[in-house]
């Protein structure tokens, strides 16, 4: 029989909720927590709560931030970035991938998902409405679709392009030299730099 103490099982079940963490690893993490000082555990618990209490969507680009306006949008407000060029990504992590190239000086928009009929993710369920409002209320010149080169990523890019092009916007797509299904987050800087530089008009 499993002789694991109940509090350890309870804690493992939480760790097991994380992507990529199986029950075995979750248990190991729970046991590892036992080796922390009580102060450390308290800080850990506080950090978990702080994440939930302070993080919200940036009102402009929809990325996660603990500030009124995220750092990139703040830089755009003070003229350090080009507000007329929006790079549309699936997740906040993708912003960091593009930032690593040090090539892009525009702003971002995070969709928090991709359109997927299979998973019943309709356009209303991701932050497309916010993008359209933003494009309507600001003087935007170009929207770069930097969603991953997957079926969902391509479909989402095309869906948005179909709405934006008739209103006279330039809509481009990264020229991925990536294998089909490759993802932005794992692309190296040189590949992304080229993808950005050689972007095609949709
Ligand atoms: Zn922002």
PDB file of C-alpha atoms and ligand atoms in Angstrom:
ATOM      1  CA  UNK A   1       0.000   0.000   0.000  1.00  0.00           C
ATOM      2  CA  UNK A   2       1.005   3.624  -0.468  1.00  0.00           C
ATOM      3  CA  UNK A   3       2.239   4.751   2.923  1.00  0.00           C
ATOM      4  CA  UNK A   4       2.808   8.394   1.877  1.00  0.00           C
ATOM      5  CA  UNK A   5       1.568  10.865   4.483  1.00  0.00           C
ATOM      6  CA  UNK A   6      -1.599  12.674   3.418  1.00  0.00           C
ATOM      7  CA  UNK A   7      -0.116  16.246   3.430  1.00  0.00           C
ATOM      8  CA  UNK A   8       2.610  15.050   1.060  1.00  0.00           C
ATOM      9  CA  UNK A   9       0.017  13.508  -1.253  1.00  0.00           C
ATOM     10  CA  UNK A  10      -2.015  16.731  -1.146  1.00  0.00           C
ATOM     11  CA  UNK A  11       1.021  18.819  -2.059  1.00  0.00           C
ATOM     12  CA  UNK A  12       2.063  16.397  -4.835  1.00  0.00           C
ATOM     13  CA  UNK A  13      -1.363  16.715  -6.392  1.00  0.00           C
ATOM     14  CA  UNK A  14      -0.771  20.467  -6.785  1.00  0.00           C
ATOM     15  CA  UNK A  15       2.662  20.016  -8.315  1.00  0.00           C
ATOM     16  CA  UNK A  16       1.174  17.461 -10.710  1.00  0.00           C
ATOM     17  CA  UNK A  17      -1.079  20.205 -12.125  1.00  0.00           C
ATOM     18  CA  UNK A  18       1.958  21.828 -13.760  1.00  0.00           C
ATOM     19  CA  UNK A  19       2.623  20.968 -17.405  1.00  0.00           C
ATOM     20  CA  UNK A  20       5.305  18.338 -17.831  1.00  0.00           C
ATOM     21  CA  UNK A  21       5.181  17.229 -14.195  1.00  0.00           C
ATOM     22  CA  UNK A  22       4.117  13.629 -13.727  1.00  0.00           C
ATOM     23  CA  UNK A  23       2.938  12.175 -10.430  1.00  0.00           C
ATOM     24  CA  UNK A  24       6.376  10.725  -9.687  1.00  0.00           C
ATOM     25  CA  UNK A  25       8.165  14.069 -10.119  1.00  0.00           C
ATOM     26  CA  UNK A  26       5.361  15.791  -8.218  1.00  0.00           C
ATOM     27  CA  UNK A  27       5.975  13.500  -5.262  1.00  0.00           C
ATOM     28  CA  UNK A  28       9.697  14.203  -5.415  1.00  0.00           C
ATOM     29  CA  UNK A  29       9.004  17.950  -5.325  1.00  0.00           C
ATOM     30  CA  UNK A  30       6.693  17.491  -2.347  1.00  0.00           C
ATOM     31  CA  UNK A  31       9.387  15.592  -0.428  1.00  0.00           C
ATOM     32  CA  UNK A  32      11.926  18.237  -1.453  1.00  0.00           C
ATOM     33  CA  UNK A  33       9.688  20.916   0.060  1.00  0.00           C
ATOM     34  CA  UNK A  34      10.128  19.171   3.414  1.00  0.00           C
ATOM     35  CA  UNK A  35      13.833  19.991   3.288  1.00  0.00           C
ATOM     36  CA  UNK A  36      13.187  23.762   3.052  1.00  0.00           C
ATOM     37  CA  UNK A  37      13.335  25.988   6.150  1.00  0.00           C
ATOM     38  CA  UNK A  38       9.949  27.131   7.382  1.00  0.00           C
ATOM     39  CA  UNK A  39      10.918  30.722   6.335  1.00  0.00           C
ATOM     40  CA  UNK A  40      11.590  29.547   2.807  1.00  0.00           C
ATOM     41  CA  UNK A  41       8.278  27.705   2.625  1.00  0.00           C
ATOM     42  CA  UNK A  42       6.467  30.821   3.839  1.00  0.00           C
ATOM     43  CA  UNK A  43       8.173  32.906   1.132  1.00  0.00           C
ATOM     44  CA  UNK A  44       7.207  30.279  -1.427  1.00  0.00           C
ATOM     45  CA  UNK A  45       3.563  30.348  -0.325  1.00  0.00           C
ATOM     46  CA  UNK A  46       3.627  34.170  -0.385  1.00  0.00           C
ATOM     47  CA  UNK A  47       5.107  34.199  -3.898  1.00  0.00           C
ATOM     48  CA  UNK A  48       2.271  31.949  -5.094  1.00  0.00           C
ATOM     49  CA  UNK A  49      -0.352  34.283  -3.656  1.00  0.00           C
ATOM     50  CA  UNK A  50       1.446  37.396  -4.931  1.00  0.00           C
ATOM     51  CA  UNK A  51       1.317  36.075  -8.485  1.00  0.00           C
ATOM     52  CA  UNK A  52      -2.456  35.770  -8.296  1.00  0.00           C
ATOM     53  CA  UNK A  53      -3.008  39.051  -6.475  1.00  0.00           C
ATOM     54  CA  UNK A  54      -0.776  41.360  -8.510  1.00  0.00           C
ATOM     55  CA  UNK A  55      -0.727  40.039 -12.061  1.00  0.00           C
ATOM     56  CA  UNK A  56      -3.327  41.303 -14.520  1.00  0.00           C
ATOM     57  CA  UNK A  57      -3.585  41.936 -18.262  1.00  0.00           C
ATOM     58  CA  UNK A  58      -1.821  45.073 -19.539  1.00  0.00           C
ATOM     59  CA  UNK A  59      -4.759  47.258 -20.638  1.00  0.00           C
ATOM     60  CA  UNK A  60      -3.041  47.978 -23.964  1.00  0.00           C
ATOM     61  CA  UNK A  61      -1.206  44.848 -25.156  1.00  0.00           C
ATOM     62  CA  UNK A  62      -2.888  42.253 -22.881  1.00  0.00           C
ATOM     63  CA  UNK A  63       0.359  40.718 -21.671  1.00  0.00           C
ATOM     64  CA  UNK A  64       0.673  39.795 -17.982  1.00  0.00           C
ATOM     65  CA  UNK A  65       2.012  42.603 -15.810  1.00  0.00           C
ATOM     66  CA  UNK A  66       2.008  43.773 -12.203  1.00  0.00           C
ATOM     67  CA  UNK A  67       2.198  47.425 -13.356  1.00  0.00           C
ATOM     68  CA  UNK A  68      -0.574  49.765 -14.548  1.00  0.00           C
ATOM     69  CA  UNK A  69       0.997  49.559 -18.013  1.00  0.00           C
ATOM     70  CA  UNK A  70       3.613  46.923 -18.950  1.00  0.00           C
ATOM     71  CA  UNK A  71       7.231  48.007 -19.507  1.00  0.00           C
ATOM     72  CA  UNK A  72       7.079  47.803 -23.312  1.00  0.00           C
ATOM     73  CA  UNK A  73       3.838  49.819 -23.527  1.00  0.00           C
ATOM     74  CA  UNK A  74       5.338  52.369 -21.104  1.00  0.00           C
ATOM     75  CA  UNK A  75       8.393  52.706 -23.366  1.00  0.00           C
ATOM     76  CA  UNK A  76       6.036  53.211 -26.312  1.00  0.00           C
ATOM     77  CA  UNK A  77       4.218  55.964 -24.410  1.00  0.00           C
ATOM     78  CA  UNK A  78       7.458  57.896 -23.938  1.00  0.00           C
ATOM     79  CA  UNK A  79       8.436  57.496 -27.588  1.00  0.00           C
ATOM     80  CA  UNK A  80      11.070  54.800 -27.128  1.00  0.00           C
ATOM     81  CA  UNK A  81       9.162  52.293 -29.281  1.00  0.00           C
ATOM     82  CA  UNK A  82       7.112  52.500 -32.450  1.00  0.00           C
ATOM     83  CA  UNK A  83       3.415  52.474 -31.489  1.00  0.00           C
ATOM     84  CA  UNK A  84       2.346  52.168 -35.120  1.00  0.00           C
ATOM     85  CA  UNK A  85       3.703  48.643 -35.553  1.00  0.00           C
ATOM     86  CA  UNK A  86       2.027  45.816 -33.621  1.00  0.00           C
ATOM     87  CA  UNK A  87       3.466  42.307 -33.428  1.00  0.00           C
ATOM     88  CA  UNK A  88       0.700  39.821 -32.593  1.00  0.00           C
ATOM     89  CA  UNK A  89       1.745  36.773 -30.549  1.00  0.00           C
ATOM     90  CA  UNK A  90       0.011  33.855 -28.890  1.00  0.00           C
ATOM     91  CA  UNK A  91       1.530  34.045 -25.395  1.00  0.00           C
ATOM     92  CA  UNK A  92       3.465  36.514 -23.223  1.00  0.00           C
ATOM     93  CA  UNK A  93       6.479  34.185 -23.500  1.00  0.00           C
ATOM     94  CA  UNK A  94       6.544  34.784 -27.264  1.00  0.00           C
ATOM     95  CA  UNK A  95       7.219  38.483 -26.606  1.00  0.00           C
ATOM     96  CA  UNK A  96      10.493  37.520 -24.952  1.00  0.00           C
ATOM     97  CA  UNK A  97      11.417  35.339 -27.938  1.00  0.00           C
ATOM     98  CA  UNK A  98      10.979  38.270 -30.344  1.00  0.00           C
ATOM     99  CA  UNK A  99      12.710  40.659 -27.909  1.00  0.00           C
ATOM    100  CA  UNK A 100      15.772  38.404 -27.866  1.00  0.00           C
ATOM    101  CA  UNK A 101      16.412  39.235 -31.519  1.00  0.00           C
ATOM    102  CA  UNK A 102      16.922  42.908 -30.474  1.00  0.00           C
ATOM    103  CA  UNK A 103      15.609  43.705 -33.971  1.00  0.00           C
ATOM    104  CA  UNK A 104      12.015  44.644 -33.286  1.00  0.00           C
ATOM    105  CA  UNK A 105      11.210  48.123 -31.974  1.00  0.00           C
ATOM    106  CA  UNK A 106       7.435  48.129 -32.275  1.00  0.00           C
ATOM    107  CA  UNK A 107       4.824  47.069 -29.730  1.00  0.00           C
ATOM    108  CA  UNK A 108       2.966  43.784 -29.099  1.00  0.00           C
ATOM    109  CA  UNK A 109      -0.468  42.282 -28.718  1.00  0.00           C
ATOM    110  CA  UNK A 110      -0.963  38.998 -26.862  1.00  0.00           C
ATOM    111  CA  UNK A 111      -3.901  36.838 -27.986  1.00  0.00           C
ATOM    112  CA  UNK A 112      -3.713  34.346 -25.093  1.00  0.00           C
ATOM    113  CA  UNK A 113      -4.566  31.451 -27.369  1.00  0.00           C
ATOM    114  CA  UNK A 114      -5.247  30.573 -31.000  1.00  0.00           C
ATOM    115  CA  UNK A 115      -8.447  29.880 -32.864  1.00  0.00           C
ATOM    116  CA  UNK A 116      -9.064  26.133 -32.798  1.00  0.00           C
ATOM    117  CA  UNK A 117     -12.400  24.649 -33.891  1.00  0.00           C
ATOM    118  CA  UNK A 118     -11.260  21.251 -32.567  1.00  0.00           C
ATOM    119  CA  UNK A 119     -10.756  22.589 -29.068  1.00  0.00           C
ATOM    120  CA  UNK A 120     -13.797  24.834 -29.404  1.00  0.00           C
ATOM    121  CA  UNK A 121     -11.673  27.990 -29.162  1.00  0.00           C
ATOM    122  CA  UNK A 122     -13.634  30.554 -31.126  1.00  0.00           C
ATOM    123  CA  UNK A 123     -12.337  34.058 -31.999  1.00  0.00           C
ATOM    124  CA  UNK A 124     -14.393  35.482 -29.107  1.00  0.00           C
ATOM    125  CA  UNK A 125     -12.439  33.390 -26.619  1.00  0.00           C
ATOM    126  CA  UNK A 126      -9.070  35.015 -27.351  1.00  0.00           C
ATOM    127  CA  UNK A 127      -8.057  38.673 -27.315  1.00  0.00           C
ATOM    128  CA  UNK A 128      -8.952  39.540 -30.920  1.00  0.00           C
ATOM    129  CA  UNK A 129     -11.676  42.012 -29.951  1.00  0.00           C
ATOM    130  CA  UNK A 130      -9.101  43.973 -27.930  1.00  0.00           C
ATOM    131  CA  UNK A 131      -6.765  44.006 -30.939  1.00  0.00           C
ATOM    132  CA  UNK A 132      -9.484  45.339 -33.233  1.00  0.00           C
ATOM    133  CA  UNK A 133     -10.410  48.081 -30.759  1.00  0.00           C
ATOM    134  CA  UNK A 134      -6.759  49.013 -30.483  1.00  0.00           C
ATOM    135  CA  UNK A 135      -6.303  49.148 -34.230  1.00  0.00           C
ATOM    136  CA  UNK A 136      -9.460  51.226 -34.621  1.00  0.00           C
ATOM    137  CA  UNK A 137      -8.556  53.751 -31.912  1.00  0.00           C
ATOM    138  CA  UNK A 138      -4.893  54.230 -32.819  1.00  0.00           C
ATOM    139  CA  UNK A 139      -2.915  55.199 -35.858  1.00  0.00           C
ATOM    140  CA  UNK A 140      -1.486  51.783 -36.769  1.00  0.00           C
ATOM    141  CA  UNK A 141       0.525  51.197 -39.947  1.00  0.00           C
ATOM    142  CA  UNK A 142       1.483  47.509 -39.753  1.00  0.00           C
ATOM    143  CA  UNK A 143       0.303  44.405 -37.908  1.00  0.00           C
ATOM    144  CA  UNK A 144       2.825  41.549 -37.906  1.00  0.00           C
ATOM    145  CA  UNK A 145       1.255  38.153 -37.307  1.00  0.00           C
ATOM    146  CA  UNK A 146       3.815  36.220 -35.277  1.00  0.00           C
ATOM    147  CA  UNK A 147       1.643  33.303 -34.240  1.00  0.00           C
ATOM    148  CA  UNK A 148       3.377  29.926 -34.488  1.00  0.00           C
ATOM    149  CA  UNK A 149       3.501  28.217 -37.914  1.00  0.00           C
ATOM    150  CA  UNK A 150       0.966  25.550 -36.927  1.00  0.00           C
ATOM    151  CA  UNK A 151      -2.526  24.936 -38.353  1.00  0.00           C
ATOM    152  CA  UNK A 152      -4.063  27.021 -35.553  1.00  0.00           C
ATOM    153  CA  UNK A 153      -1.377  29.708 -35.803  1.00  0.00           C
ATOM    154  CA  UNK A 154      -1.889  30.078 -39.564  1.00  0.00           C
ATOM    155  CA  UNK A 155      -5.689  30.027 -39.275  1.00  0.00           C
ATOM    156  CA  UNK A 156      -5.615  32.738 -36.606  1.00  0.00           C
ATOM    157  CA  UNK A 157      -3.238  34.886 -38.672  1.00  0.00           C
ATOM    158  CA  UNK A 158      -5.492  34.600 -41.721  1.00  0.00           C
ATOM    159  CA  UNK A 159      -8.646  35.296 -39.726  1.00  0.00           C
ATOM    160  CA  UNK A 160      -7.174  38.534 -38.350  1.00  0.00           C
ATOM    161  CA  UNK A 161      -5.680  39.525 -41.740  1.00  0.00           C
ATOM    162  CA  UNK A 162      -9.114  39.156 -43.374  1.00  0.00           C
ATOM    163  CA  UNK A 163     -10.557  41.712 -40.970  1.00  0.00           C
ATOM    164  CA  UNK A 164      -7.652  44.157 -40.982  1.00  0.00           C
ATOM    165  CA  UNK A 165      -6.719  44.288 -44.645  1.00  0.00           C
ATOM    166  CA  UNK A 166     -10.038  45.752 -45.880  1.00  0.00           C
ATOM    167  CA  UNK A 167      -9.554  48.691 -43.502  1.00  0.00           C
ATOM    168  CA  UNK A 168      -6.274  49.512 -45.208  1.00  0.00           C
ATOM    169  CA  UNK A 169      -3.761  48.023 -42.824  1.00  0.00           C
ATOM    170  CA  UNK A 170      -0.560  46.323 -43.871  1.00  0.00           C
ATOM    171  CA  UNK A 171      -0.692  42.795 -42.414  1.00  0.00           C
ATOM    172  CA  UNK A 172       2.451  40.673 -42.561  1.00  0.00           C
ATOM    173  CA  UNK A 173       3.431  37.177 -41.442  1.00  0.00           C
ATOM    174  CA  UNK A 174       6.816  36.021 -40.170  1.00  0.00           C
ATOM    175  CA  UNK A 175       8.750  34.108 -42.823  1.00  0.00           C
ATOM    176  CA  UNK A 176       9.497  31.101 -40.677  1.00  0.00           C
ATOM    177  CA  UNK A 177      12.436  29.052 -41.776  1.00  0.00           C
ATOM    178  CA  UNK A 178      11.205  26.694 -39.117  1.00  0.00           C
ATOM    179  CA  UNK A 179      10.035  23.138 -39.569  1.00  0.00           C
ATOM    180  CA  UNK A 180       6.238  22.881 -39.766  1.00  0.00           C
ATOM    181  CA  UNK A 181       4.901  22.935 -36.239  1.00  0.00           C
ATOM    182  CA  UNK A 182       8.096  24.553 -34.949  1.00  0.00           C
ATOM    183  CA  UNK A 183       7.473  27.138 -32.321  1.00  0.00           C
ATOM    184  CA  UNK A 184       8.584  30.683 -31.754  1.00  0.00           C
ATOM    185  CA  UNK A 185       9.709  30.096 -28.219  1.00  0.00           C
ATOM    186  CA  UNK A 186      12.304  27.538 -29.284  1.00  0.00           C
ATOM    187  CA  UNK A 187      13.629  29.406 -32.303  1.00  0.00           C
ATOM    188  CA  UNK A 188      17.121  30.826 -32.007  1.00  0.00           C
ATOM    189  CA  UNK A 189      17.743  34.560 -32.410  1.00  0.00           C
ATOM    190  CA  UNK A 190      19.206  34.300 -35.924  1.00  0.00           C
ATOM    191  CA  UNK A 191      16.209  32.323 -37.242  1.00  0.00           C
ATOM    192  CA  UNK A 192      13.770  34.764 -35.672  1.00  0.00           C
ATOM    193  CA  UNK A 193      15.731  37.762 -36.874  1.00  0.00           C
ATOM    194  CA  UNK A 194      15.491  36.425 -40.437  1.00  0.00           C
ATOM    195  CA  UNK A 195      11.819  35.508 -40.009  1.00  0.00           C
ATOM    196  CA  UNK A 196      11.136  39.088 -38.981  1.00  0.00           C
ATOM    197  CA  UNK A 197      13.284  40.685 -41.652  1.00  0.00           C
ATOM    198  CA  UNK A 198      11.848  38.586 -44.498  1.00  0.00           C
ATOM    199  CA  UNK A 199       8.218  38.799 -43.372  1.00  0.00           C
ATOM    200  CA  UNK A 200       5.649  38.473 -46.144  1.00  0.00           C
ATOM    201  CA  UNK A 201       2.528  40.482 -46.738  1.00  0.00           C
ATOM    202  CA  UNK A 202      -0.659  38.495 -46.113  1.00  0.00           C
TER     203      UNK A 202
HETATM  204 ZN1  LIG B   1       1.484  46.335 -22.539  1.00  0.00          ZN
END
